Amino acid sequence: MSRWVVTALLLFCAALACVPTSEPPRVVLWAWERPEDLRFLAGQPVEVAFLLATVELTDTSSLVRARRQPLLMPPGMVPRATVRLEMRAGASLARYTPERISELADRLVALAVRPDATGLQLDFDARASEYDAYLSLLHALRARLPSTHRLSITGLASWCVSGSWVARAPVDEVVPQLFRMGPEASVWRSRFARGIPPPCQGSVGLALDEPLAVPPGARTLYVFNPKPWTAADASRIAAELTP
């Protein structure tokens, strides 16, 4: 075998060694407002994001409904805190003054910065008219949260398009929810099947009762379950994500 052929083979083998292996994404289970016993997750490479509170907002007030259902976790597991923001009928975040935005940020930080939770994830279905106000809230939160706390938001699939307002959001993570998408679900699933569009690259949210179609390049997968979690559910996810 000639020296040039040997050299070519060696270069080809080296190139193969440099190709990254396909690894399944990190899995985070959403634990919503209901009794959850997640102690079966002990020793498993799975994380949890639990609904800490729901904040109902009007144009003049906010009402915090803290979680009332028990959440049992494996020893040593520290979950992520999710706060759901809901605007009451007729109210709009767009009408919030800078002072009210600041007050809301203070309240959210007081809720989320606690020893039994890490980071803050906001679940808010912002309307187009509220994007600027939501950005102001996120900037206020980023300034107040400890540097060790990640700031995450859930979002609509339609937010993950070129030029989207979320590109200006000071967050560590945008989680497009690829479930309960309505009549355009097939359109968005087809688009995400080619990869997660910027600026939402990295994380996605799926539901256990809908197709677990993980987009290429997904590094973190949040999974919603309309029913209490079981060990069988976690095993199913692990099996479907195994390359």
Tab-separated table of N, CA and C in Angstrom, residues 4 11 26 46-47 71 76 84 94 115 118-119 143-144 156 159 162 166 168 187 189 197 202 210 213-214 218 227 235:
chain	number	residue	atom	x	y	z
A	4	TRP	N	0.811	7.370	0.247
A	4	TRP	CA	-0.289	8.329	0.124
A	4	TRP	C	-1.624	7.708	0.519
A	11	LEU	N	-6.065	10.002	7.825
A	11	LEU	CA	-6.828	11.242	7.911
A	11	LEU	C	-8.319	10.967	7.987
A	26	ARG	N	-31.030	16.519	27.680
A	26	ARG	CA	-31.330	16.490	29.106
A	26	ARG	C	-32.842	16.619	29.267
A	46	VAL	N	-32.577	12.902	35.382
A	46	VAL	CA	-33.772	13.673	35.043
A	46	VAL	C	-33.909	14.814	36.046
A	47	GLU	N	-34.317	15.992	35.569
A	47	GLU	CA	-34.544	17.134	36.436
A	47	GLU	C	-36.035	17.451	36.507
A	71	LEU	N	-45.459	18.096	46.780
A	71	LEU	CA	-44.465	17.685	45.791
A	71	LEU	C	-43.362	16.931	46.527
A	76	GLY	N	-31.854	15.345	47.898
A	76	GLY	CA	-30.765	16.021	47.209
A	76	GLY	C	-31.125	16.663	45.886
A	84	ARG	N	-46.343	30.904	36.804
A	84	ARG	CA	-47.290	31.174	35.732
A	84	ARG	C	-47.887	32.567	35.931
A	94	ALA	N	-49.185	45.636	28.923
A	94	ALA	CA	-48.756	46.816	28.173
A	94	ALA	C	-49.113	48.118	28.888
A	115	PRO	N	-34.017	28.414	48.979
A	115	PRO	CA	-33.023	27.340	49.008
A	115	PRO	C	-33.486	26.039	48.374
A	118	THR	N	-34.019	26.268	42.206
A	118	THR	CA	-32.932	26.918	41.499
A	118	THR	C	-33.458	27.553	40.232
A	119	GLY	N	-33.109	28.787	40.015
A	119	GLY	CA	-33.529	29.484	38.817
A	119	GLY	C	-34.984	29.895	38.845
A	143	ALA	N	-31.723	41.927	36.481
A	143	ALA	CA	-30.933	42.812	37.333
A	143	ALA	C	-31.046	42.438	38.803
A	144	ARG	N	-32.150	41.790	39.179
A	144	ARG	CA	-32.400	41.479	40.588
A	144	ARG	C	-32.012	40.055	40.979
A	156	LEU	N	-44.307	30.565	22.684
A	156	LEU	CA	-45.027	29.982	21.571
A	156	LEU	C	-44.045	29.620	20.462
A	159	TRP	N	-42.841	32.376	18.251
A	159	TRP	CA	-41.824	33.327	18.704
A	159	TRP	C	-40.451	32.978	18.139
A	162	SER	N	-36.982	34.323	12.719
A	162	SER	CA	-35.954	35.345	12.538
A	162	SER	C	-36.525	36.730	12.824
A	166	VAL	N	-37.924	37.924	21.039
A	166	VAL	CA	-37.220	37.180	22.092
A	166	VAL	C	-35.704	37.238	21.918
A	168	ARG	N	-34.112	39.787	21.872
A	168	ARG	CA	-33.679	40.887	22.752
A	168	ARG	C	-33.917	40.589	24.227
A	187	VAL	N	-47.794	22.449	10.815
A	187	VAL	CA	-46.873	23.398	10.166
A	187	VAL	C	-45.645	23.631	11.033
A	189	ARG	N	-44.590	21.734	13.605
A	189	ARG	CA	-43.817	20.505	13.813
A	189	ARG	C	-42.906	20.244	12.613
A	197	PRO	N	-35.438	26.690	15.259
A	197	PRO	CA	-35.079	27.970	14.643
A	197	PRO	C	-34.533	28.947	15.688
A	202	GLY	N	-31.829	25.224	21.463
A	202	GLY	CA	-31.367	24.560	22.677
A	202	GLY	C	-32.423	23.809	23.439
A	210	GLU	N	-48.837	13.796	23.401
A	210	GLU	CA	-48.700	14.146	21.999
A	210	GLU	C	-47.375	13.569	21.506
A	213	ALA	N	-41.707	14.212	19.357
A	213	ALA	CA	-40.806	14.444	18.231
A	213	ALA	C	-39.777	15.489	18.627
A	214	VAL	N	-38.589	15.035	18.976
A	214	VAL	CA	-37.542	15.935	19.454
A	214	VAL	C	-36.799	16.537	18.262
A	218	ALA	N	-31.742	19.673	19.838
A	218	ALA	CA	-32.317	19.975	21.156
A	218	ALA	C	-31.384	19.465	22.249
A	227	LYS	N	-51.318	14.162	33.430
A	227	LYS	CA	-51.636	13.310	34.574
A	227	LYS	C	-50.439	13.272	35.521
A	235	SER	N	-39.736	5.995	32.228
A	235	SER	CA	-39.091	4.936	31.443
A	235	SER	C	-39.426	5.066	29.968
